[in-house]
Short mmCIF file of C-alpha atoms in Angstrom, two decimals:
data_model
loop_
_atom_site.label_atom_id
_atom_site.label_comp_id
_atom_site.label_asym_id
_atom_site.label_seq_id
_atom_site.Cartn_x
_atom_site.Cartn_y
_atom_site.Cartn_z
CA UNK A 6 0.00 -0.12 0.02
CA UNK A 7 2.86 2.47 0.74
CA UNK A 8 4.61 1.66 -2.51
CA UNK A 9 1.40 2.62 -4.42
CA UNK A 10 0.59 5.68 -2.25
CA UNK A 11 4.38 6.66 -3.08
CA UNK A 12 3.93 5.78 -7.07
CA UNK A 13 0.77 8.07 -7.43
CA UNK A 14 2.41 10.87 -5.57
CA UNK A 15 5.44 10.33 -7.55
CA UNK A 16 3.67 10.32 -10.74
CA UNK A 17 1.98 13.68 -10.21
CA UNK A 18 4.99 15.36 -8.91
CA UNK A 19 6.59 14.15 -12.30
CA UNK A 20 3.92 15.52 -13.93
CA UNK A 21 3.94 18.88 -12.49
CA UNK A 22 7.88 19.44 -12.83
CA UNK A 23 7.71 18.59 -16.42
CA UNK A 24 5.00 19.20 -19.05
CA UNK A 25 1.29 18.72 -17.92
CA UNK A 26 -0.76 18.73 -15.04
CA UNK A 27 -4.26 17.93 -14.50
CA UNK A 28 -5.54 20.23 -11.13
CA UNK A 29 -6.48 18.41 -8.09
CA UNK A 30 -8.66 19.44 -4.90
CA UNK A 31 -6.80 21.32 -2.39
CA UNK A 32 -6.62 19.40 0.91
CA UNK A 33 -6.05 20.53 4.33
CA UNK A 34 -2.65 21.30 5.37
CA UNK A 35 -1.45 20.40 8.62
CA UNK A 36 0.31 23.73 10.43
CA UNK A 37 3.61 22.80 11.99
CA UNK A 38 6.98 24.95 12.79
CA UNK A 39 10.08 24.60 14.41
CA UNK A 40 10.24 26.68 17.38
CA UNK A 41 13.96 28.70 18.29
CA UNK A 42 14.83 25.85 20.66
CA UNK A 43 17.98 23.95 19.79
CA UNK A 44 18.94 20.35 19.42
CA UNK A 45 22.50 19.99 19.67
CA UNK A 46 23.53 16.62 19.88
CA UNK A 47 27.17 16.04 21.09
CA UNK A 48 27.38 14.44 24.33
CA UNK A 49 30.79 13.63 24.40
CA UNK A 50 33.95 16.05 23.90
CA UNK A 51 37.36 14.24 23.24
CA UNK A 52 39.50 17.40 24.21
CA UNK A 53 38.34 20.59 25.64
CA UNK A 54 36.73 22.70 23.12
CA UNK A 55 36.14 26.55 23.50
CA UNK A 56 32.57 26.50 22.88
CA UNK A 57 30.30 29.12 24.59
CA UNK A 58 27.21 27.46 25.77
CA UNK A 59 24.19 29.00 24.86
CA UNK A 60 20.48 29.09 25.73
CA UNK A 61 17.02 28.33 23.91
CA UNK A 62 15.18 31.05 23.01
CA UNK A 63 12.05 29.19 22.77
CA UNK A 64 10.63 30.08 26.20
CA UNK A 65 11.20 34.06 25.82
CA UNK A 66 9.95 34.24 22.33
CA UNK A 67 6.77 32.35 22.97
CA UNK A 68 5.82 34.32 26.09
CA UNK A 69 6.91 37.54 24.57
CA UNK A 70 5.81 39.01 21.33
CA UNK A 71 7.50 42.29 21.85
CA UNK A 72 8.54 43.12 17.98
CA UNK A 73 11.07 45.80 19.53
CA UNK A 74 12.85 42.87 21.87
CA UNK A 75 13.17 39.85 19.22
CA UNK A 76 14.10 40.32 15.55
CA UNK A 77 12.78 37.71 13.50
CA UNK A 78 13.43 35.27 10.17
CA UNK A 79 11.59 32.89 8.43
CA UNK A 80 13.52 30.00 6.95
CA UNK A 81 11.76 28.25 4.09
CA UNK A 82 12.87 24.48 3.30
CA UNK A 83 11.25 21.03 2.92
CA UNK A 84 12.63 17.71 4.30
CA UNK A 85 13.60 16.15 0.82
CA UNK A 86 16.87 14.77 2.47
CA UNK A 87 18.16 15.68 5.64
CA UNK A 88 20.61 18.61 4.64
CA UNK A 89 17.91 21.43 4.33
CA UNK A 90 16.57 21.35 7.45
CA UNK A 91 20.32 20.74 8.98
CA UNK A 92 21.50 24.11 7.37
CA UNK A 93 18.37 25.52 8.71
CA UNK A 94 19.12 24.47 12.29
CA UNK A 95 22.74 25.35 11.83
CA UNK A 96 22.01 29.02 10.89
CA UNK A 97 19.61 29.20 14.02
CA UNK A 98 22.66 27.77 16.25
CA UNK A 99 24.64 30.42 14.65
CA UNK A 100 22.40 33.31 15.35
CA UNK A 101 22.17 32.29 19.23
CA UNK A 102 25.86 32.24 19.64
CA UNK A 103 26.17 35.43 17.84
CA UNK A 104 23.71 36.88 20.11
CA UNK A 105 25.21 35.82 23.17
CA UNK A 106 28.87 35.95 22.57
CA UNK A 107 28.88 39.40 20.99
CA UNK A 108 25.94 41.27 22.20
CA UNK A 109 27.24 44.77 21.34
CA UNK A 110 27.23 43.81 17.72
CA UNK A 111 24.33 41.78 17.83
CA UNK A 112 22.13 43.20 20.50
CA UNK A 113 18.55 41.66 19.39
CA UNK A 114 17.84 37.77 19.61
CA UNK A 115 16.91 36.43 16.33
CA UNK A 116 14.01 33.90 16.55
CA UNK A 117 13.73 31.53 13.57
CA UNK A 118 10.49 30.27 12.02
CA UNK A 119 12.05 26.70 10.28
CA UNK A 120 8.82 25.68 8.06
CA UNK A 121 8.76 22.86 5.80
CA UNK A 122 6.44 24.97 3.39
CA UNK A 123 5.54 22.04 1.07
CA UNK A 124 4.52 19.70 3.74
CA UNK A 125 2.74 22.14 5.83
CA UNK A 126 1.32 24.59 3.47
CA UNK A 127 1.22 22.51 0.19
CA UNK A 128 -1.88 21.46 -1.53
CA UNK A 129 -1.95 17.51 -3.15
CA UNK A 130 0.58 16.42 -4.73
CA UNK A 131 3.08 19.15 -3.19
CA UNK A 132 2.55 17.92 0.27
CA UNK A 133 3.47 14.75 -0.64
CA UNK A 134 6.97 15.74 -1.92
CA UNK A 135 8.92 14.03 1.21
CA UNK A 136 7.34 10.62 0.58
CA UNK A 137 7.77 10.92 -3.28
CA UNK A 138 11.72 11.85 -2.52
CA UNK A 139 12.48 8.76 -0.55
CA UNK A 140 10.90 6.74 -3.17
CA UNK A 141 12.72 8.42 -6.01
CA UNK A 142 16.22 8.13 -4.15
CA UNK A 143 15.73 4.29 -4.16
CA UNK A 144 14.81 4.07 -7.89
CA UNK A 145 17.26 6.76 -8.98
CA UNK A 146 16.30 6.54 -12.91
CA UNK A 147 13.05 8.20 -11.87
CA UNK A 148 14.67 10.99 -9.83
CA UNK A 149 17.06 11.44 -13.17
CA UNK A 150 13.85 12.16 -15.43
CA UNK A 151 12.38 14.44 -12.59
CA UNK A 152 15.12 16.25 -12.38
CA UNK A 153 16.51 16.80 -15.76
CA UNK A 154 12.77 17.63 -17.22
CA UNK A 155 12.20 20.01 -14.41
CA UNK A 156 15.48 21.71 -15.51
CA UNK A 157 14.48 22.72 -18.62
CA UNK A 158 13.30 25.95 -19.53
CA UNK A 159 9.96 24.67 -19.95
CA UNK A 160 9.90 22.64 -17.05
CA UNK A 161 10.79 25.50 -14.84
CA UNK A 162 8.52 27.62 -16.49
CA UNK A 163 5.51 24.93 -16.14
CA UNK A 164 6.53 24.11 -12.37
CA UNK A 165 6.38 27.75 -11.10
CA UNK A 166 3.12 28.36 -13.23
CA UNK A 167 1.44 25.47 -11.66
CA UNK A 168 2.53 25.71 -8.04
CA UNK A 169 1.32 29.68 -8.45
CA UNK A 170 -1.90 28.69 -9.60
CA UNK A 171 -2.66 25.96 -6.96
CA UNK A 172 -0.31 27.26 -3.79
CA UNK A 173 -0.71 31.08 -3.74
CA UNK A 174 -3.01 31.16 -1.12
CA UNK A 175 -1.64 28.81 1.12
CA UNK A 176 1.87 29.80 0.73
CA UNK A 177 0.71 33.41 1.28
CA UNK A 178 -0.83 32.16 4.49
CA UNK A 179 2.77 30.68 5.67
CA UNK A 180 4.68 33.90 4.75
CA UNK A 181 1.95 35.88 6.47
CA UNK A 182 2.20 34.65 9.85
CA UNK A 183 4.07 35.91 12.91
CA UNK A 184 7.00 33.74 13.65
CA UNK A 185 6.48 34.50 17.34
CA UNK A 186 2.99 33.04 17.33
CA UNK A 187 2.21 31.12 14.23
CA UNK A 188 -1.48 31.32 14.83
CA UNK A 189 -1.50 34.96 14.24
CA UNK A 190 -0.75 36.94 11.20
CA UNK A 191 -0.39 40.57 12.87
CA UNK A 192 3.32 40.82 11.93
CA UNK A 193 5.60 39.16 9.37
CA UNK A 194 9.19 37.71 9.70
CA UNK A 195 11.77 40.80 9.02
CA UNK A 196 13.81 38.72 7.07
CA UNK A 197 13.07 35.56 4.94
CA UNK A 198 15.79 32.87 3.91
CA UNK A 199 15.27 30.03 1.55
CA UNK A 200 17.57 26.76 2.01
CA UNK A 201 15.44 24.94 -0.69
CA UNK A 202 15.62 24.99 -4.61
CA UNK A 203 11.96 25.17 -4.81
CA UNK A 204 11.21 27.93 -2.52
CA UNK A 205 12.43 31.01 -4.63
CA UNK A 206 10.08 32.30 -7.16
CA UNK A 207 6.57 31.90 -5.38
CA UNK A 208 7.79 33.20 -1.89
CA UNK A 209 9.33 36.17 -3.95
CA UNK A 210 5.66 36.93 -5.78
CA UNK A 211 3.87 36.45 -2.70
CA UNK A 212 6.21 38.93 -0.30
CA UNK A 213 5.93 41.33 -3.21
CA UNK A 214 2.20 41.19 -3.43
CA UNK A 215 2.08 41.45 0.51
CA UNK A 216 4.54 44.52 0.55
CA UNK A 217 2.31 46.22 -2.68
CA UNK A 218 -1.01 45.23 -0.70
CA UNK A 219 -1.66 43.05 -3.77
CA UNK A 220 -0.89 45.46 -6.23
CA UNK A 221 1.99 43.87 -8.17
CA UNK A 222 3.92 40.26 -7.90
CA UNK A 223 6.77 41.55 -9.66
CA UNK A 224 7.86 45.05 -8.36
CA UNK A 225 7.81 46.82 -4.88
CA UNK A 226 8.98 43.99 -2.20
CA UNK A 227 10.62 45.67 0.52
CA UNK A 228 11.07 42.32 2.71
CA UNK A 229 14.69 41.27 2.39
CA UNK A 230 14.60 37.64 0.78
CA UNK A 231 18.06 35.54 0.89
CA UNK A 232 18.61 31.98 -0.78
CA UNK A 233 21.27 30.03 1.14
CA UNK A 234 22.35 27.28 -1.39
CA UNK A 235 22.81 23.96 0.40
CA UNK A 236 24.13 21.88 -2.70
CA UNK A 237 27.76 21.79 -3.32
CA UNK A 238 29.49 20.64 -6.65
CA UNK A 239 26.07 21.07 -8.75
CA UNK A 240 22.59 22.89 -8.35
CA UNK A 241 19.29 22.99 -10.08
CA UNK A 242 18.52 25.82 -11.80
CA UNK A 243 15.65 26.48 -9.47
CA UNK A 244 17.99 27.78 -6.72
CA UNK A 245 18.78 30.69 -8.50
CA UNK A 246 16.56 33.90 -8.97
CA UNK A 247 17.35 37.07 -10.20
CA UNK A 248 15.10 39.07 -7.86
CA UNK A 249 16.77 37.90 -4.56
CA UNK A 250 18.66 40.40 -2.38
CA UNK A 251 21.69 37.63 -1.70
CA UNK A 252 22.75 34.48 -2.87
CA UNK A 253 24.88 32.20 -0.77
CA UNK A 254 26.86 29.70 -2.78
CA UNK A 255 29.60 27.24 -1.30
CA UNK A 256 31.42 26.79 -4.58
CA UNK A 257 32.95 28.43 -7.78
CA UNK A 258 30.65 25.97 -9.81
CA UNK A 259 27.48 27.23 -8.12
CA UNK A 260 29.02 30.99 -8.51
CA UNK A 261 29.15 30.28 -12.23
CA UNK A 262 25.62 28.70 -12.08
CA UNK A 263 24.01 31.79 -10.47
CA UNK A 264 25.71 33.80 -13.05
CA UNK A 265 24.26 31.83 -15.64
CA UNK A 266 20.72 32.33 -14.18
CA UNK A 267 20.96 36.20 -14.51
CA UNK A 268 21.83 36.92 -10.65
CA UNK A 269 23.97 40.20 -10.41
CA UNK A 270 27.20 39.21 -9.26
CA UNK A 271 27.19 41.64 -6.42
CA UNK A 272 24.43 39.58 -4.98
CA UNK A 273 26.63 36.43 -4.71
CA UNK A 274 28.46 35.72 -2.05
CA UNK A 275 30.61 32.57 -1.49
CA UNK A 276 31.81 31.27 2.10
CA UNK A 277 30.82 27.73 2.06
CA UNK A 278 27.96 25.32 3.27
CA UNK A 279 26.05 25.79 6.50
CA UNK A 280 26.81 22.85 8.83
CA UNK A 281 26.14 21.53 12.33
CA UNK A 282 27.68 23.36 15.15
CA UNK A 283 29.98 20.37 16.20
CA UNK A 284 31.79 21.14 12.71
CA UNK A 285 32.39 24.71 13.31
CA UNK A 286 36.22 26.00 13.42
CA UNK A 287 37.77 23.89 16.16
CA UNK A 288 38.22 25.80 19.20
CA UNK A 289 37.29 29.22 17.48
CA UNK A 290 36.98 32.19 19.72
CA UNK A 291 33.45 33.66 19.05
CA UNK A 292 33.80 36.51 21.52
CA UNK A 293 35.32 39.08 19.29
CA UNK A 294 33.82 38.90 15.62
CA UNK A 295 35.31 37.07 12.96
CA UNK A 296 37.75 34.27 14.27
CA UNK A 297 41.65 35.44 13.92
CA UNK A 298 43.34 34.43 11.30
CA UNK A 299 45.72 31.44 12.53
CA UNK A 300 48.07 28.94 11.18
CA UNK A 301 46.10 26.36 10.00
CA UNK A 302 47.89 23.51 10.92
CA UNK A 303 48.57 24.73 14.26
CA UNK A 304 44.71 25.42 14.77
CA UNK A 305 43.34 22.13 13.38
CA UNK A 306 45.90 19.99 15.14
CA UNK A 307 43.65 18.92 18.02
CA UNK A 308 40.91 17.87 15.59
CA UNK A 309 42.93 14.95 14.69
CA UNK A 310 43.99 13.78 18.22
CA UNK A 311 42.44 10.42 17.32
CA UNK A 312 43.57 8.35 20.32
CA UNK A 313 41.63 10.54 22.81
CA UNK A 314 38.52 10.94 20.70
CA UNK A 315 38.46 7.28 20.15
CA UNK A 316 38.74 6.75 23.97
CA UNK A 317 35.98 8.86 24.51
CA UNK A 318 33.74 7.21 22.29
CA UNK A 319 34.76 3.59 23.52
CA UNK A 320 36.63 2.71 20.11
CA UNK A 321 39.99 1.03 20.15
CA UNK A 322 42.95 3.01 18.76
CA UNK A 323 43.10 1.40 15.30
CA UNK A 324 43.08 2.40 11.70
CA UNK A 325 39.46 3.03 11.32
CA UNK A 326 36.92 3.24 8.35
CA UNK A 327 33.74 4.81 8.91
CA UNK A 328 30.71 3.73 6.69
CA UNK A 329 27.70 6.17 7.00
CA UNK A 330 23.99 5.55 5.22
CA UNK A 331 22.79 8.96 6.02
CA UNK A 332 19.92 9.87 7.96
CA UNK A 333 17.68 7.39 6.08
CA UNK A 334 20.33 4.60 5.87
CA UNK A 335 20.23 4.71 1.96
CA UNK A 336 23.16 3.49 -0.03
CA UNK A 337 23.50 -0.25 0.25
CA UNK A 338 25.07 0.22 3.38
CA UNK A 339 24.95 -3.60 4.44
CA UNK A 340 26.75 -5.00 1.36
CA UNK A 341 29.43 -2.14 1.44
CA UNK A 342 30.04 -2.92 5.32
CA UNK A 343 30.26 -6.62 4.45
CA UNK A 344 32.65 -6.25 1.68
CA UNK A 345 34.77 -3.84 3.50
CA UNK A 346 34.70 -6.13 6.52
CA UNK A 347 36.11 -8.99 5.00
CA UNK A 348 38.58 -7.42 3.06
CA UNK A 349 40.08 -5.72 6.19
CA UNK A 350 40.20 -9.18 7.98
CA UNK A 351 42.30 -10.45 5.18
CA UNK A 352 44.35 -7.49 5.22
CA UNK A 353 44.87 -7.78 8.77
CA UNK A 354 45.75 -11.66 8.65
CA UNK A 355 48.52 -10.68 5.94
CA UNK A 356 50.07 -7.64 7.82
CA UNK A 357 49.64 -9.18 10.91
CA UNK A 358 47.64 -5.92 12.02
CA UNK A 359 44.28 -5.12 13.24
CA UNK A 360 41.62 -2.76 11.93
CA UNK A 361 38.39 -1.05 12.72
CA UNK A 362 35.20 -0.51 11.48
CA UNK A 363 32.45 1.74 12.52
CA UNK A 364 29.18 1.54 10.66
CA UNK A 365 26.29 4.49 11.15
CA UNK A 366 22.75 3.22 9.80
CA UNK A 367 20.82 5.99 10.28
CA UNK A 368 17.06 4.95 10.68
CA UNK A 369 17.83 1.95 9.01
CA UNK A 370 16.85 -0.60 11.71
CA UNK A 371 17.23 -3.71 9.27
CA UNK A 372 20.55 -2.88 8.23
CA UNK A 373 21.78 -2.29 12.03
CA UNK A 374 20.33 -5.69 12.98
CA UNK A 375 21.60 -7.49 10.16
CA UNK A 376 25.29 -6.33 10.84
CA UNK A 377 24.98 -6.80 14.48
CA UNK A 378 25.60 -9.89 16.39
CA UNK A 379 23.96 -12.40 16.39
CA UNK A 380 23.12 -12.32 12.82
CA UNK A 381 26.79 -11.15 11.85
CA UNK A 382 30.04 -12.29 13.32
CA UNK A 383 33.16 -10.55 12.35
CA UNK A 384 36.68 -11.77 12.20
CA UNK A 385 39.03 -11.91 15.13
CA UNK A 386 41.23 -9.24 13.83
CA UNK A 387 38.73 -6.58 13.10
CA UNK A 388 36.98 -4.40 15.40
CA UNK A 389 33.37 -3.55 14.67
CA UNK A 390 30.78 -0.84 15.97
CA UNK A 391 27.60 -0.83 14.56
CA UNK A 392 25.12 2.24 15.59
CA UNK A 393 21.82 3.60 14.30
CA UNK A 394 21.30 6.90 14.24
CA UNK A 395 23.94 9.44 16.03
CA UNK A 396 23.79 12.95 17.03
CA UNK A 397 27.72 13.07 17.44
CA UNK A 398 28.62 12.63 13.90
CA UNK A 399 31.50 14.90 14.38
CA UNK A 400 33.29 12.56 16.77
CA UNK A 401 32.91 9.96 14.92
CA UNK A 402 34.47 11.58 11.75
CA UNK A 403 37.10 12.90 13.64
CA UNK A 404 37.85 9.49 15.16
CA UNK A 405 38.17 7.95 11.77
CA UNK A 406 40.94 7.66 8.89
CA UNK A 407 38.47 6.89 5.89
CA UNK A 408 34.77 7.85 5.18
CA UNK A 409 32.59 5.60 3.09
CA UNK A 410 29.47 7.89 2.43
CA UNK A 411 27.22 8.76 -0.69
CA UNK A 412 27.68 12.00 -2.01
CA UNK A 413 25.67 14.44 -0.06
CA UNK A 414 27.01 17.80 -0.13
CA UNK A 415 26.55 18.18 3.75
CA UNK A 416 28.62 15.09 4.70
CA UNK A 417 31.39 15.95 2.39
CA UNK A 418 31.67 19.66 3.78
CA UNK A 419 31.79 18.12 7.47
CA UNK A 420 34.24 15.57 6.24
CA UNK A 421 36.61 17.99 4.54
CA UNK A 422 36.69 20.19 7.76
CA UNK A 423 37.87 16.92 9.68
CA UNK A 424 40.39 16.21 7.50
CA UNK A 425 38.68 12.91 6.47
CA UNK A 426 39.29 11.27 3.04
CA UNK A 427 36.14 10.04 1.37
CA UNK A 428 35.16 7.04 -0.74
CA UNK A 429 31.77 8.12 -2.41
CA UNK A 430 29.50 4.75 -3.00
CA UNK A 431 26.65 6.57 -4.65
CA UNK A 432 24.87 9.99 -5.79
CA UNK A 433 21.59 11.10 -6.95
CA UNK A 434 21.65 11.88 -10.72
CA UNK A 435 21.85 15.71 -11.18
CA UNK A 436 21.50 17.04 -7.50
CA UNK A 437 24.50 15.33 -5.96
CA UNK A 438 26.42 14.27 -9.62
CA UNK A 439 28.45 17.22 -9.22
CA UNK A 440 29.77 16.49 -5.72
CA UNK A 441 31.86 13.69 -7.30
CA UNK A 442 34.18 15.78 -9.45
CA UNK A 443 34.32 18.39 -6.26
CA UNK A 444 36.20 15.90 -4.20
CA UNK A 445 37.82 14.21 -6.91
CA UNK A 446 39.32 17.79 -8.30
CA UNK A 447 39.86 18.52 -4.55
CA UNK A 448 42.52 15.70 -3.89
CA UNK A 449 40.67 13.94 -0.87
CA UNK A 450 38.55 11.18 -2.10
CA UNK A 451 37.27 9.20 -5.20
CA UNK A 452 34.25 7.35 -6.41
CA UNK A 453 33.36 3.77 -6.53
CA UNK A 454 30.18 2.31 -7.14
CA UNK A 455 30.58 -1.17 -5.97
CA UNK A 456 30.99 -2.76 -2.54
CA UNK A 457 34.04 -4.35 -4.42
CA UNK A 458 35.45 -1.37 -5.67
CA UNK A 459 34.85 0.30 -2.00
CA UNK A 460 36.80 -2.77 -0.37
CA UNK A 461 39.47 -2.48 -2.90
CA UNK A 462 40.05 0.91 -2.02
CA UNK A 463 40.12 1.03 1.76
CA UNK A 464 42.76 -2.07 1.44
CA UNK A 465 44.90 0.22 -0.67
CA UNK A 466 44.73 3.32 1.36
CA UNK A 467 45.32 1.33 4.44
CA UNK A 468 48.01 -0.71 2.90
CA UNK A 469 49.76 2.89 1.59
CA UNK A 470 49.84 3.84 5.36
CA UNK A 471 51.51 0.81 6.70
CA UNK A 472 54.10 0.56 4.09
CA UNK A 473 54.91 4.19 4.27
CA UNK A 474 56.71 6.09 6.62
CA UNK A 475 55.52 9.46 5.82
CA UNK A 476 53.59 11.25 3.04
CA UNK A 477 51.13 8.35 2.57
CA UNK A 478 47.89 8.72 0.30
CA UNK A 479 45.65 9.38 3.56
CA UNK A 480 48.29 11.86 4.95
CA UNK A 481 48.29 13.67 1.76
CA UNK A 482 44.33 13.58 0.91
CA UNK A 483 43.85 14.55 4.43
CA UNK A 484 45.80 17.70 4.01
CA UNK A 485 43.93 18.29 0.56
CA UNK A 486 40.68 17.98 2.69
CA UNK A 487 41.70 20.63 5.12
CA UNK A 488 42.57 23.10 2.36
CA UNK A 489 38.92 22.74 0.81
CA UNK A 490 37.45 22.96 4.36
CA UNK A 491 35.06 26.06 5.21
CA UNK A 492 34.85 25.88 8.96
CA UNK A 493 33.84 29.43 9.14
CA UNK A 494 30.76 29.37 6.79
CA UNK A 495 28.00 29.07 8.85
CA UNK A 496 28.80 32.07 11.22
CA UNK A 497 29.94 34.24 8.15
CA UNK A 498 26.35 33.64 6.60
CA UNK A 499 24.96 34.34 9.87
CA UNK A 500 26.72 37.78 10.46
CA UNK A 501 25.77 38.62 7.14
CA UNK A 502 21.96 37.98 7.71
CA UNK A 503 22.10 39.46 10.99
CA UNK A 504 23.49 42.59 9.88
CA UNK A 505 20.95 42.79 6.88
CA UNK A 506 18.09 41.99 9.30
CA UNK A 507 19.24 44.82 11.55
CA UNK A 508 19.57 47.17 8.74
CA UNK A 509 15.95 46.48 7.84
CA UNK A 510 14.49 46.94 11.27
CA UNK A 511 16.14 50.35 11.53
CA UNK A 512 14.55 51.43 8.29
CA UNK A 513 11.20 50.52 9.10
CA UNK A 514 12.04 52.24 12.49
CA UNK A 515 13.03 55.22 10.74
CA UNK A 516 10.06 55.15 8.29
CA UNK A 517 7.64 54.90 11.24
CA UNK A 518 9.34 57.97 13.24
CA UNK A 519 8.84 59.89 10.07
CA UNK A 520 5.17 59.14 9.51
CA UNK A 521 4.34 60.01 13.22
CA UNK A 522 4.55 63.71 13.09
CA UNK A 523 2.48 63.68 9.77
CA UNK A 524 -0.38 61.34 11.09
CA UNK A 525 -0.46 63.62 14.26
CA UNK A 526 -0.92 66.81 11.98
CA UNK A 527 -3.55 65.12 9.88
#
């Protein structure tokens, strides 16, 4: 039954993104939101890290609706893959850090209203995006067709046309709501941010309509709108809209893509991807603006103190390969782990050494059970740790020497910050395809599409380390990963957005003061 429902939703979604569509009756959307509370999931810290603790804004913002005391940002996204919400949460966390550690520069707390606009405010079939995405991620030929047809000029126009026809009213309800009390529409967000490729065109039209009292959907918008691109080596054309105020991109490839879509160069800012707080610049001092420029090797040295990190995680101090399947455990993780485990056992016997493998299965409970005793018994010379969903991925990455992962942009960016060489095991066509050359060209990994190819590469890399006293393949790739890393990106983006937000509020306050005498005279 579930497959049939997903297939139906997929078919409708594919049609709307391509060339034809039969309108459906709108369904009531369930309204949900993320409050300003934080979900920082690191339970262990291997060595002291100078992160300033910060508190949730949820209690104050839910009880105090004073527009003068809290600035507001609405972040638009959809849970089609975990990266969009992770990026939104990362920005929210960064705003809290900036306000608490730099209060003179960022005096107002910033409340983030994070909303899955398609699930919560879309009509059928748009409110089925999450289920359709998971279905297509398993059958990538379907995703490839939908992605490529939707990226054509006709596909882009058709998608925007039908979405505006069906969802203008419901999306307007979302963009009109008070971020401090979503059951009211008395005050809108001071600034709107998109972290999803399908949240540009229609939200911009709606904001323009709201700002002009319905006179126009093209000209007259005053509410700032920003796009933060959360892809890395390639991106769908819908990410880029010429009427945004700022477009944040993580790479040269996407900067050029934005230019190709007629985004003015002055609006494009290149910092990197917004990522989870555990991967921000290690030991950075957030109390005095931008982190000081320090020698990269000295600053990042603590990140690679693997023996201490492994001890804190309950791991053995051995050469370690980390295999991850993403939050949903996709990507053939069982076959990959079995192939790598068998190869490491043979390598251990032939080299009289021992190795370690950590497998993070995400929400794939079946894979976790299959790879754990008693269903699976590993050899004596290999230590294996099998986990489900973990909140301290930064520690597992820093404890490892090799990462096996699908080519998700967030995971790649996080791995580079940890100096972790990558073996990319799969990718979604179009969306993640460009991430493969990003890793290869930057010199910190490769692509292997089969479990046997992954196992061969793990063996080759570990054997290189065992036979070389210095300058091993892994060491060279680690250095390349650190060169590509952008650990400051999240805070840099948050600083820019906060300053834009404060400037907008200052303009509004000035306008209010100027209108007051005129109103009094009248």
